[in-house]
Amino acid sequence: MPFKNTFFKSAFSVDNVIFGLDDSKLKVLLIRRKGEPFKGEWALPGDLVHPKENLRDAPKRVLKELTGLVDVYLEQVHTFGKVDRHPVGRVVTVAYYSLVNIHKVKPRAASFASEVEWFPVFDLDSLPFDHLEILHKCTSRLQKSVRTMPIGFELLPEKFTLSDVQDLYEAVLNKKLDKRNFRKKFLSMGILVDVKEYQTGVAHRPAKLFRFETETYDEFKAKGFNFEI
Amino acid sequence: MPFKNTFFKSAFSVDNVIFGLDDSKLKVLLIRRKGEPFKGEWALPGDLVHPKENLRDAPKRVLKELTGLVDVYLEQVHTFGKVDRHPVGRVVTVAYYSLVNIHKVKPRAASFASEVEWFPVFDLDSLPFDHLEILHKCTSRLQKSVRTMPIGFELLPEKFTLSDVQDLYEAVLNKKLDKRNFRKKFLSMGILVDVKEYQTGVAHRPAKLFRFETETYDEFKAKGFNFEI
DNA sequence: AGCACTTAATGTAATATTTACACTTAATCT
DNA sequence: AGATTAAGTGTAAATATTACATTAAGTGCT
């Protein structure tokens, strides 16, 4: 095995940018680092990839440790590999993002974290390592993906109003959208089902409730839906 | 340095999918592998990332070894990391693509290659490792990027006709486009300069020659051009 | 010289998409 | 009962996309 001799000392890790929607704001789950370097600072959750672990399973493991969730939407974004990006050694990291329903989740500290907390994405302006760059790249990718994929599956409760959906899109895109145009376009895609119920207990006209036609993104794709917003 | 003890035996590599345009076909540069595994088979060019080399420099080095070219358009696409993707050990690979002018280049065998040759992208249906998947992913990405970035810089000669540009787009997208609509849209972007010359020696009405307003993609971005085709 | 051949160049009308915009409705709260 | 809040709804103008056919300017052949 001539090849094996050329292996060199290095490591690869994954970072998982976990997005959620709360209070009409796009938030990201950060951990307080348990170990050096940057011990005690808020950073993106991540871990080294295990030797017998498929790459894509590593961010899933990180997410599961922190939230208990499995089977959420997960997208690989970019790999960061500057020689000096990690102060301790050569670590190439693959960045992923996932989308979770912030209200269905009670994040808990994990092996690599002493504390976890949701932070508003657009307020963060410093993070250790190159984590700010990673966050930016993942946020940009999310903003692109949200226009061609029905990611609401993951971020909304089972039944929701059209205003909930619009709030979500405004939070992710970080800008206001026209109400009538948004509703027109979203409804015309035919992926929502009217559940024939209404909001209750709100101090205004109650909104109609909807659910998604399919329950996961994979099902959605399988049905051959087209999506563009 | 508690972190360092957790490093494990593994390697990361890059693969560079080098695209060119020839005979109105999108082609990719393959190498005949010099070493095991898959010795003697046609495969994507790639190499292990050197310990003190920034990740993005590795595909540049591969390209330079094979073609002598530096400063070409290079885009990271995806990282592949299934445990068993490489028969000899754990190798996570980062896939890039670059675009080169096939007629300005005389590819030569490199340390890892005994032979190099251009192959039509849409005719390939088997490659070693997961290289076919990598090629597909890079081709799809190129097809997306070509609609929002003026990649013609890299693939066309300095002076070219509008038909050359259309041929390029048809080769990359692998479909026919409407001549009048294409020209209208491309010209309206204002990135072409009429060089006031005409083709010579062709057995038909000679076409006007154009050049790009800027010489590199970075300049293009710097000028704040908008592009969508 | 004339004709055949090849690709370049050009405009318009029909259709589809996107944008901008304001009032009425139905509930709660005081 | 009146104030407050967010839900729900349609249209016209502007813009973008699509489909489509004829004339122009060279070379090559006889």
Short mmCIF file of C-alpha atoms (C1' of nucleotides) in Angstrom, two decimals:
data_model
loop_
_atom_site.label_atom_id
_atom_site.label_comp_id
_atom_site.label_asym_id
_atom_site.label_seq_id
_atom_site.Cartn_x
_atom_site.Cartn_y
_atom_site.Cartn_z
CA MET A 1 0.00 0.00 0.00
CA PRO A 2 2.26 2.74 -1.22
CA PHE A 3 -0.46 5.29 -0.76
CA LYS A 4 -0.75 4.97 2.98
CA ASN A 5 2.77 6.16 3.65
CA THR A 6 1.89 9.54 2.30
CA PHE A 7 -0.83 10.15 4.92
CA PHE A 8 0.13 13.09 7.12
CA LYS A 9 -0.82 14.49 10.45
CA SER A 10 -3.95 16.55 10.10
CA ALA A 11 -7.56 16.44 10.98
CA PHE A 12 -10.89 17.26 9.51
CA SER A 13 -13.84 18.52 11.38
CA VAL A 14 -17.35 19.64 10.66
CA ASP A 15 -19.17 22.69 11.88
CA ASN A 16 -22.92 22.70 11.92
CA VAL A 17 -24.69 26.01 11.73
CA ILE A 18 -28.04 25.25 13.33
CA PHE A 19 -30.68 27.78 12.34
CA GLY A 20 -34.02 28.35 13.96
CA LEU A 21 -36.78 30.93 13.86
CA ASP A 22 -37.81 32.67 17.06
CA ASP A 23 -39.59 35.91 17.72
CA SER A 24 -39.60 36.53 13.94
CA LYS A 25 -35.82 36.47 13.95
CA LEU A 26 -33.40 34.09 12.35
CA LYS A 27 -31.29 32.60 15.13
CA VAL A 28 -28.29 30.34 15.32
CA LEU A 29 -27.36 27.92 18.08
CA LEU A 30 -23.96 28.63 19.61
CA ILE A 31 -22.07 26.71 22.23
CA ARG A 32 -19.79 27.92 24.95
CA ARG A 33 -16.54 26.08 24.32
CA LYS A 34 -15.45 23.64 27.01
CA GLY A 35 -11.87 23.18 25.84
CA GLU A 36 -8.98 25.16 24.47
CA PRO A 37 -8.52 27.05 22.29
CA PHE A 38 -11.04 29.84 22.87
CA LYS A 39 -12.26 28.10 26.01
CA GLY A 40 -15.39 29.76 27.36
CA GLU A 41 -16.20 31.66 24.19
CA TRP A 42 -19.37 31.35 22.15
CA ALA A 43 -18.67 29.46 18.93
CA LEU A 44 -20.31 27.32 16.28
CA PRO A 45 -20.87 23.71 17.31
CA GLY A 46 -18.64 21.22 15.55
CA ASP A 47 -16.46 18.22 16.09
CA LEU A 48 -13.77 16.13 14.51
CA VAL A 49 -15.03 13.56 12.06
CA HIS A 50 -14.69 10.07 13.47
CA PRO A 51 -12.49 7.61 11.59
CA LYS A 52 -15.31 5.26 10.61
CA GLU A 53 -18.00 7.88 10.23
CA ASN A 54 -19.32 9.06 6.89
CA LEU A 55 -18.67 12.78 6.57
CA ARG A 56 -22.34 13.68 6.43
CA ASP A 57 -23.03 11.77 9.65
CA ALA A 58 -20.73 14.03 11.65
CA PRO A 59 -22.91 17.16 11.56
CA LYS A 60 -25.92 14.95 12.26
CA ARG A 61 -24.18 13.63 15.36
CA VAL A 62 -23.35 17.16 16.52
CA LEU A 63 -26.97 18.17 16.07
CA LYS A 64 -28.26 15.11 17.87
CA GLU A 65 -25.97 15.68 20.83
CA LEU A 66 -27.19 19.23 21.20
CA THR A 67 -30.86 18.86 20.43
CA GLY A 68 -31.78 15.18 20.29
CA LEU A 69 -33.06 15.76 16.76
CA VAL A 70 -32.54 13.39 13.87
CA ASP A 71 -33.80 13.62 10.28
CA VAL A 72 -33.71 17.35 9.90
CA TYR A 73 -32.83 19.29 6.81
CA LEU A 74 -29.06 19.37 6.39
CA GLU A 75 -27.05 21.00 3.62
CA GLN A 76 -23.32 21.03 3.03
CA VAL A 77 -22.11 24.53 2.26
CA HIS A 78 -18.36 24.96 1.99
CA THR A 79 -15.05 23.59 3.18
CA PHE A 80 -12.59 25.89 4.92
CA GLY A 81 -8.94 24.97 4.82
CA LYS A 82 -6.54 27.83 5.32
CA VAL A 83 -3.38 26.54 6.95
CA ASP A 84 -3.70 28.83 9.94
CA ARG A 85 -7.43 28.80 10.48
CA HIS A 86 -7.02 26.75 13.65
CA PRO A 87 -4.38 27.91 16.14
CA VAL A 88 -3.46 24.43 17.34
CA GLY A 89 -2.98 22.42 14.19
CA ARG A 90 -4.05 21.78 10.65
CA VAL A 91 -7.78 21.35 10.67
CA VAL A 92 -9.86 21.47 7.55
CA THR A 93 -13.50 21.93 8.38
CA VAL A 94 -16.60 21.21 6.37
CA ALA A 95 -19.48 23.56 7.10
CA TYR A 96 -23.10 22.42 7.09
CA TYR A 97 -26.28 24.06 8.14
CA SER A 98 -29.43 22.52 9.52
CA LEU A 99 -32.86 23.90 10.18
CA VAL A 100 -34.73 23.12 13.37
CA ASN A 101 -37.95 24.13 15.00
CA ILE A 102 -36.69 26.21 17.87
CA HIS A 103 -39.77 25.61 19.99
CA LYS A 104 -39.71 21.84 19.72
CA VAL A 105 -36.17 21.72 21.01
CA LYS A 106 -34.56 22.05 24.40
CA PRO A 107 -30.87 22.32 23.56
CA ARG A 108 -28.52 20.78 26.12
CA ALA A 109 -24.81 21.08 26.66
CA ALA A 110 -22.80 18.35 24.95
CA SER A 111 -19.35 16.85 25.35
CA PHE A 112 -17.76 19.85 23.69
CA ALA A 113 -20.02 22.52 25.16
CA SER A 114 -20.63 23.87 28.64
CA GLU A 115 -23.64 25.93 27.61
CA VAL A 116 -25.80 26.43 24.50
CA GLU A 117 -27.92 29.37 23.45
CA TRP A 118 -29.74 30.85 20.48
CA PHE A 119 -28.35 34.10 19.07
CA PRO A 120 -29.86 36.39 16.42
CA VAL A 121 -27.85 35.78 13.26
CA PHE A 122 -27.79 39.33 12.00
CA ASP A 123 -26.57 40.76 15.31
CA LEU A 124 -23.42 38.65 15.61
CA ASP A 125 -20.25 40.43 14.63
CA SER A 126 -17.47 38.40 16.15
CA LEU A 127 -16.78 34.72 16.69
CA PRO A 128 -13.61 32.71 17.29
CA PHE A 129 -11.65 30.95 14.52
CA ASP A 130 -13.12 31.76 11.11
CA HIS A 131 -16.59 31.05 12.45
CA LEU A 132 -17.96 34.42 11.43
CA GLU A 133 -17.02 33.73 7.82
CA ILE A 134 -18.55 30.27 8.09
CA LEU A 135 -21.75 31.73 9.50
CA HIS A 136 -21.92 34.30 6.72
CA LYS A 137 -21.45 31.70 4.04
CA CYS A 138 -24.11 29.44 5.55
CA THR A 139 -26.53 32.35 5.92
CA SER A 140 -26.04 33.35 2.29
CA ARG A 141 -26.59 29.79 1.19
CA LEU A 142 -29.74 29.53 3.28
CA GLN A 143 -31.01 32.71 1.66
CA LYS A 144 -30.47 31.19 -1.76
CA SER A 145 -31.91 27.80 -0.87
CA VAL A 146 -35.01 29.25 0.70
CA ARG A 147 -36.10 30.60 -2.68
CA THR A 148 -36.06 27.24 -4.38
CA MET A 149 -36.75 24.77 -1.60
CA PRO A 150 -39.71 24.60 0.74
CA ILE A 151 -37.63 24.67 3.89
CA GLY A 152 -40.60 25.76 5.97
CA PHE A 153 -41.08 22.08 6.77
CA GLU A 154 -38.40 22.27 9.34
CA LEU A 155 -38.87 25.70 10.81
CA LEU A 156 -42.62 25.96 11.26
CA PRO A 157 -45.08 24.17 13.53
CA GLU A 158 -47.32 21.55 11.96
CA LYS A 159 -50.17 24.00 11.46
CA PHE A 160 -49.34 27.57 10.61
CA THR A 161 -50.74 30.70 9.04
CA LEU A 162 -49.64 32.35 5.85
CA SER A 163 -48.30 35.20 7.95
CA ASP A 164 -46.13 32.70 9.80
CA VAL A 165 -44.65 31.66 6.47
CA GLN A 166 -44.09 35.24 5.43
CA ASP A 167 -42.48 36.03 8.79
CA LEU A 168 -40.14 33.12 8.22
CA TYR A 169 -39.12 34.34 4.79
CA GLU A 170 -38.66 37.87 6.02
CA ALA A 171 -36.52 36.64 8.90
CA VAL A 172 -34.32 34.55 6.66
CA LEU A 173 -34.00 37.10 3.88
CA ASN A 174 -33.76 39.91 6.40
CA LYS A 175 -36.12 42.13 4.46
CA LYS A 176 -39.80 42.97 4.13
CA LEU A 177 -41.92 41.32 1.46
CA ASP A 178 -45.21 42.44 -0.07
CA LYS A 179 -48.07 40.62 1.65
CA ARG A 180 -50.39 40.11 -1.31
CA ASN A 181 -47.67 39.12 -3.73
CA PHE A 182 -46.12 36.71 -1.26
CA ARG A 183 -49.40 34.95 -0.51
CA LYS A 184 -50.36 34.76 -4.17
CA LYS A 185 -47.08 33.16 -5.13
CA PHE A 186 -46.80 30.83 -2.21
CA LEU A 187 -50.36 29.53 -2.55
CA SER A 188 -49.99 29.08 -6.29
CA MET A 189 -47.28 26.48 -5.75
CA GLY A 190 -49.92 24.15 -4.41
CA ILE A 191 -47.90 22.73 -1.56
CA LEU A 192 -50.16 23.99 1.20
CA VAL A 193 -53.31 22.30 2.43
CA ASP A 194 -56.07 24.29 4.07
CA VAL A 195 -56.79 22.45 7.33
CA LYS A 196 -60.14 24.26 7.71
CA GLU A 197 -59.27 25.60 11.11
CA TYR A 198 -58.61 29.04 12.43
CA GLN A 199 -56.36 30.65 14.99
CA THR A 200 -58.02 31.15 18.37
CA GLY A 201 -57.41 33.57 21.19
CA VAL A 202 -55.83 36.30 19.11
CA ALA A 203 -56.92 39.92 19.47
CA HIS A 204 -57.63 40.36 15.80
CA ARG A 205 -59.24 38.55 12.92
CA PRO A 206 -58.12 34.93 13.25
CA ALA A 207 -56.04 33.54 10.42
CA LYS A 208 -56.63 30.35 8.48
CA LEU A 209 -54.36 27.48 9.34
CA PHE A 210 -52.46 25.46 6.77
CA ARG A 211 -50.15 22.49 6.70
CA PHE A 212 -47.66 21.30 4.10
CA GLU A 213 -48.82 18.82 1.48
CA THR A 214 -45.75 16.68 2.22
CA GLU A 215 -43.93 16.19 5.48
CA THR A 216 -40.29 16.20 4.44
CA TYR A 217 -38.19 17.79 1.78
CA ASP A 218 -37.45 14.40 0.24
CA GLU A 219 -41.14 13.63 -0.17
CA PHE A 220 -41.58 17.02 -1.71
CA LYS A 221 -38.89 16.32 -4.26
CA ALA A 222 -40.33 12.88 -4.93
CA LYS A 223 -43.68 14.46 -5.83
CA GLY A 224 -41.91 16.57 -8.40
CA PHE A 225 -43.13 19.88 -7.04
CA ASN A 226 -41.65 23.01 -8.38
CA PHE A 227 -40.78 25.81 -6.05
CA GLU A 228 -39.48 29.30 -6.60
CA ILE A 229 -40.19 32.31 -4.50
CA MET B 1 -2.02 21.02 23.52
CA PRO B 2 -4.80 18.65 24.47
CA PHE B 3 -6.36 18.95 21.06
CA LYS B 4 -3.49 17.48 19.13
CA ASN B 5 -3.77 14.06 20.75
CA THR B 6 -7.12 13.57 19.13
CA PHE B 7 -5.75 13.80 15.58
CA PHE B 8 -6.25 10.53 13.73
CA LYS B 9 -4.91 8.83 10.69
CA SER B 10 -6.63 10.14 7.63
CA ALA B 11 -5.97 12.32 4.67
CA PHE B 12 -7.65 14.93 2.62
CA SER B 13 -7.25 15.45 -1.04
CA VAL B 14 -8.60 17.69 -3.73
CA ASP B 15 -9.90 16.80 -7.14
CA ASN B 16 -9.93 19.41 -9.83
CA VAL B 17 -12.42 19.05 -12.63
CA ILE B 18 -10.80 21.01 -15.43
CA PHE B 19 -13.31 22.08 -18.07
CA GLY B 20 -12.59 23.32 -21.55
CA LEU B 21 -14.52 23.97 -24.72
CA ASP B 22 -13.48 22.22 -27.92
CA ASP B 23 -15.32 21.49 -31.12
CA SER B 24 -18.43 23.04 -29.54
CA LYS B 25 -18.32 20.41 -26.85
CA LEU B 26 -17.75 20.72 -23.14
CA LYS B 27 -14.71 18.64 -22.29
CA VAL B 28 -12.93 17.58 -19.13
CA LEU B 29 -9.26 16.83 -18.65
CA LEU B 30 -8.62 13.32 -17.36
CA ILE B 31 -5.37 11.70 -16.37
CA ARG B 32 -4.23 8.12 -16.69
CA ARG B 33 -3.36 7.11 -13.16
CA LYS B 34 0.27 6.28 -12.52
CA GLY B 35 -0.16 4.56 -9.18
CA GLU B 36 -2.48 2.19 -7.39
CA PRO B 37 -5.34 1.96 -6.91
CA PHE B 38 -6.94 2.00 -10.37
CA LYS B 39 -3.50 2.23 -11.95
CA GLY B 40 -3.73 2.91 -15.67
CA GLU B 41 -7.35 4.06 -15.59
CA TRP B 42 -8.63 7.45 -16.69
CA ALA B 43 -9.60 9.51 -13.65
CA LEU B 44 -10.02 13.06 -12.43
CA PRO B 45 -6.76 14.80 -11.58
CA GLY B 46 -6.23 15.38 -7.89
CA ASP B 47 -3.72 15.13 -5.10
CA LEU B 48 -3.33 15.09 -1.37
CA VAL B 49 -3.31 18.51 0.22
CA HIS B 50 0.16 19.38 1.47
CA PRO B 51 0.59 20.03 5.21
CA LYS B 52 1.50 23.69 4.81
CA GLU B 53 -0.67 24.43 1.82
CA ASN B 54 -3.90 26.38 1.95
CA LEU B 55 -6.72 24.17 0.77
CA ARG B 56 -7.51 26.37 -2.23
CA ASP B 57 -3.90 26.23 -3.39
CA ALA B 58 -4.01 22.48 -3.87
CA PRO B 59 -6.31 22.43 -6.91
CA LYS B 60 -4.29 25.35 -8.32
CA ARG B 61 -1.14 23.28 -7.98
CA VAL B 62 -2.77 20.31 -9.70
CA LEU B 63 -3.85 22.56 -12.55
CA LYS B 64 -0.45 24.15 -12.85
CA GLU B 65 1.31 20.79 -12.98
CA LEU B 66 -0.94 19.64 -15.80
CA THR B 67 -1.29 22.79 -17.85
CA GLY B 68 1.16 25.39 -16.61
CA LEU B 69 -1.76 27.75 -16.05
CA VAL B 70 -2.16 30.00 -13.05
CA ASP B 71 -4.89 32.53 -12.26
CA VAL B 72 -7.78 30.74 -13.86
CA TYR B 73 -11.34 30.66 -12.65
CA LEU B 74 -11.64 28.17 -9.78
CA GLU B 75 -14.72 27.27 -7.79
CA GLN B 76 -15.12 24.93 -4.84
CA VAL B 77 -18.08 22.64 -5.33
CA HIS B 78 -18.52 19.93 -2.74
CA THR B 79 -16.66 17.72 -0.30
CA PHE B 80 -17.00 13.97 -0.55
CA GLY B 81 -16.35 11.92 2.55
CA LYS B 82 -17.97 8.52 2.60
CA VAL B 83 -15.85 6.16 4.70
CA ASP B 84 -15.35 3.72 1.84
CA ARG B 85 -14.99 6.10 -1.09
CA HIS B 86 -11.28 5.32 -1.36
CA PRO B 87 -10.28 1.64 -1.31
CA VAL B 88 -6.98 2.20 0.45
CA GLY B 89 -7.80 4.43 3.39
CA ARG B 90 -9.89 7.25 4.70
CA VAL B 91 -9.63 10.09 2.24
CA VAL B 92 -11.99 13.02 2.27
CA THR B 93 -11.78 14.93 -0.98
CA VAL B 94 -12.76 18.47 -1.82
CA ALA B 95 -13.94 18.92 -5.40
CA TYR B 96 -13.19 22.06 -7.40
CA TYR B 97 -13.64 22.93 -11.00
CA SER B 98 -11.62 25.26 -13.17
CA LEU B 99 -12.16 26.65 -16.63
CA VAL B 100 -9.38 26.80 -19.17
CA ASN B 101 -8.97 27.74 -22.78
CA ILE B 102 -8.36 24.39 -24.34
CA HIS B 103 -6.48 25.83 -27.31
CA LYS B 104 -4.02 27.82 -25.27
CA VAL B 105 -2.97 24.77 -23.33
CA LYS B 106 -0.77 21.80 -24.05
CA PRO B 107 -1.47 19.47 -21.13
CA ARG B 108 1.45 17.36 -19.98
CA ALA B 109 1.69 14.33 -17.75
CA ALA B 110 2.44 15.14 -14.12
CA SER B 111 3.82 13.30 -11.12
CA PHE B 112 0.55 11.46 -10.63
CA ALA B 113 -0.31 10.95 -14.30
CA SER B 114 1.20 8.98 -17.15
CA GLU B 115 -1.03 10.57 -19.78
CA VAL B 116 -3.60 13.33 -20.02
CA GLU B 117 -6.45 13.81 -22.45
CA TRP B 118 -9.63 15.81 -23.01
CA PHE B 119 -12.91 13.86 -22.90
CA PRO B 120 -16.42 15.04 -23.79
CA VAL B 121 -18.21 15.49 -20.47
CA PHE B 122 -21.60 14.23 -21.56
CA ASP B 123 -20.20 11.01 -23.04
CA LEU B 124 -18.47 9.74 -19.91
CA ASP B 125 -20.35 7.06 -18.06
CA SER B 126 -17.81 5.44 -15.82
CA LEU B 127 -14.85 6.58 -13.78
CA PRO B 128 -12.96 5.09 -10.82
CA PHE B 129 -13.67 5.97 -7.17
CA ASP B 130 -16.70 8.27 -6.91
CA HIS B 131 -15.31 10.41 -9.70
CA LEU B 132 -18.41 10.15 -11.84
CA GLU B 133 -20.48 11.60 -9.02
CA ILE B 134 -17.90 14.33 -8.55
CA LEU B 135 -17.96 15.14 -12.24
CA HIS B 136 -21.76 15.28 -12.25
CA LYS B 137 -21.83 17.61 -9.29
CA CYS B 138 -19.23 19.90 -10.83
CA THR B 139 -21.02 19.93 -14.17
CA SER B 140 -24.30 20.85 -12.51
CA ARG B 141 -22.62 23.61 -10.59
CA LEU B 142 -20.99 24.93 -13.74
CA GLN B 143 -24.39 24.99 -15.41
CA LYS B 144 -25.77 27.05 -12.57
CA SER B 145 -22.79 29.38 -12.36
CA VAL B 146 -22.73 30.03 -16.07
CA ARG B 147 -26.09 31.76 -15.82
CA THR B 148 -24.97 34.30 -13.26
CA MET B 149 -21.27 34.71 -13.95
CA PRO B 150 -19.51 35.72 -17.13
CA ILE B 151 -17.30 32.68 -17.27
CA GLY B 152 -16.62 33.22 -20.94
CA PHE B 153 -13.47 35.05 -19.86
CA GLU B 154 -11.73 31.79 -19.35
CA LEU B 155 -13.08 29.66 -22.12
CA LEU B 156 -13.01 31.96 -25.13
CA PRO B 157 -10.18 33.51 -27.12
CA GLU B 158 -9.51 37.21 -26.64
CA LYS B 159 -11.65 38.20 -29.61
CA PHE B 160 -14.71 36.18 -30.36
CA THR B 161 -18.05 36.35 -32.12
CA LEU B 162 -21.47 36.27 -30.54
CA SER B 163 -21.93 32.84 -32.07
CA ASP B 164 -18.82 31.68 -30.21
CA VAL B 165 -20.44 32.78 -26.98
CA GLN B 166 -23.67 31.07 -27.84
CA ASP B 167 -21.82 27.87 -28.77
CA LEU B 168 -20.14 28.00 -25.38
CA TYR B 169 -23.42 28.34 -23.54
CA GLU B 170 -25.01 25.60 -25.58
CA ALA B 171 -22.06 23.31 -24.90
CA VAL B 172 -22.15 23.92 -21.17
CA LEU B 173 -25.92 23.75 -20.82
CA ASN B 174 -26.08 20.92 -23.31
CA LYS B 175 -29.07 22.39 -25.11
CA LYS B 176 -29.95 24.71 -27.98
CA LEU B 177 -30.75 28.35 -27.33
CA ASP B 178 -32.68 30.83 -29.44
CA LYS B 179 -30.23 32.95 -31.40
CA ARG B 180 -32.02 36.28 -31.32
CA ASN B 181 -33.03 36.06 -27.69
CA PHE B 182 -29.56 35.00 -26.64
CA ARG B 183 -27.85 37.86 -28.45
CA LYS B 184 -30.34 40.40 -27.19
CA LYS B 185 -29.86 39.37 -23.61
CA PHE B 186 -26.12 38.98 -23.73
CA LEU B 187 -25.51 42.29 -25.44
CA SER B 188 -27.87 44.10 -23.06
CA MET B 189 -25.61 43.25 -20.14
CA GLY B 190 -23.07 45.67 -21.52
CA ILE B 191 -20.01 43.59 -20.82
CA LEU B 192 -18.95 43.20 -24.44
CA VAL B 193 -16.95 45.68 -26.46
CA ASP B 194 -17.21 45.82 -30.23
CA VAL B 195 -13.61 45.69 -31.44
CA LYS B 196 -14.65 46.94 -34.91
CA GLU B 197 -13.15 43.99 -36.67
CA TYR B 198 -14.62 41.10 -38.56
CA GLN B 199 -13.87 37.46 -39.06
CA THR B 200 -11.82 36.73 -42.17
CA GLY B 201 -11.49 33.71 -44.39
CA VAL B 202 -14.84 32.17 -43.56
CA ALA B 203 -17.11 30.90 -46.31
CA HIS B 204 -20.06 32.99 -45.22
CA ARG B 205 -20.89 36.45 -43.99
CA PRO B 206 -18.12 37.35 -41.55
CA ALA B 207 -19.16 37.97 -37.96
CA LYS B 208 -18.32 40.96 -35.82
CA LEU B 209 -15.65 40.41 -33.23
CA PHE B 210 -16.05 41.34 -29.58
CA ARG B 211 -13.96 41.28 -26.46
CA PHE B 212 -14.93 41.40 -22.80
CA GLU B 213 -15.11 44.77 -21.09
CA THR B 214 -13.00 43.35 -18.22
CA GLU B 215 -10.32 40.72 -18.35
CA THR B 216 -10.97 38.65 -15.25
CA TYR B 217 -13.93 37.65 -13.21
CA ASP B 218 -12.66 39.62 -10.24
CA GLU B 219 -12.47 42.84 -12.26
CA PHE B 220 -15.96 42.13 -13.47
CA LYS B 221 -17.23 41.86 -9.92
CA ALA B 222 -15.30 44.98 -8.92
CA LYS B 223 -17.11 46.98 -11.60
CA GLY B 224 -20.41 45.89 -10.08
CA PHE B 225 -21.78 44.37 -13.26
CA ASN B 226 -24.93 42.38 -13.04
CA PHE B 227 -25.24 39.21 -15.01
CA GLU B 228 -28.06 36.76 -15.53
CA ILE B 229 -28.68 34.69 -18.62
"C1'" DA C 1 -19.67 35.97 -63.90
"C1'" DG C 2 -23.13 33.75 -61.77
"C1'" DC C 3 -25.06 30.67 -58.65
"C1'" DA C 4 -25.04 27.69 -54.55
"C1'" DC C 5 -23.84 27.49 -49.93
"C1'" DT C 6 -23.10 28.94 -45.31
"C1'" DT C 7 -23.58 31.53 -41.21
"C1'" DA C 8 -24.50 36.57 -39.47
"C1'" DA C 9 -27.65 39.81 -38.30
"C1'" DT C 10 -31.97 41.72 -37.13
"C1'" DG C 11 -37.56 43.08 -34.83
"C1'" DT C 12 -42.05 42.28 -33.28
"C1'" DA C 13 -46.16 40.59 -31.23
"C1'" DA C 14 -48.10 37.42 -27.71
"C1'" DT C 15 -47.64 35.73 -23.30
"C1'" DA C 16 -46.17 35.38 -18.67
"C1'" DT C 17 -44.24 37.38 -14.63
"C1'" DT C 18 -43.42 40.89 -11.39
"C1'" DT C 19 -44.43 44.86 -8.97
"C1'" DA C 20 -46.96 48.45 -6.55
"C1'" DC C 21 -50.67 49.59 -3.96
"C1'" DA C 22 -55.45 50.37 -0.02
"C1'" DC C 23 -59.56 49.01 1.97
"C1'" DT C 24 -62.72 45.76 4.50
"C1'" DT C 25 -63.15 41.95 7.99
"C1'" DA C 26 -63.15 39.62 12.44
"C1'" DA C 27 -61.58 39.00 16.54
"C1'" DT C 28 -59.97 41.04 21.51
"C1'" DC C 29 -59.42 44.78 24.87
"C1'" DT C 30 -61.00 48.63 27.58
"C1'" DA D 1 -69.51 50.74 21.84
"C1'" DG D 2 -65.37 52.16 20.16
"C1'" DA D 3 -60.32 51.35 19.59
"C1'" DT D 4 -56.92 48.22 18.27
"C1'" DT D 5 -54.75 44.62 15.75
"C1'" DA D 6 -53.59 41.61 12.08
"C1'" DA D 7 -56.12 38.88 8.20
"C1'" DG D 8 -57.64 38.80 3.83
"C1'" DT D 9 -58.34 40.26 -0.86
"C1'" DG D 10 -57.75 42.28 -6.74
"C1'" DT D 11 -56.15 45.00 -10.37
"C1'" DA D 12 -53.54 47.65 -13.51
"C1'" DA D 13 -48.87 48.89 -15.16
"C1'" DA D 14 -44.38 47.60 -16.10
"C1'" DT D 15 -41.17 44.25 -17.21
"C1'" DA D 16 -39.38 39.97 -18.92
"C1'" DT D 17 -39.76 35.98 -21.73
"C1'" DT D 18 -40.80 33.42 -25.65
"C1'" DA D 19 -41.52 32.17 -30.45
"C1'" DC D 20 -40.50 32.97 -34.91
"C1'" DA D 21 -38.46 34.15 -40.62
"C1'" DT D 22 -36.07 37.01 -43.75
"C1'" DT D 23 -32.18 39.49 -45.65
"C1'" DA D 24 -26.94 40.20 -45.76
"C1'" DA D 25 -22.19 39.20 -46.84
"C1'" DG D 26 -18.83 36.47 -47.54
"C1'" DT D 27 -16.45 31.85 -50.11
"C1'" DG D 28 -16.37 28.00 -53.46
"C1'" DC D 29 -17.56 25.94 -57.61
"C1'" DT D 30 -18.57 25.77 -62.55
#
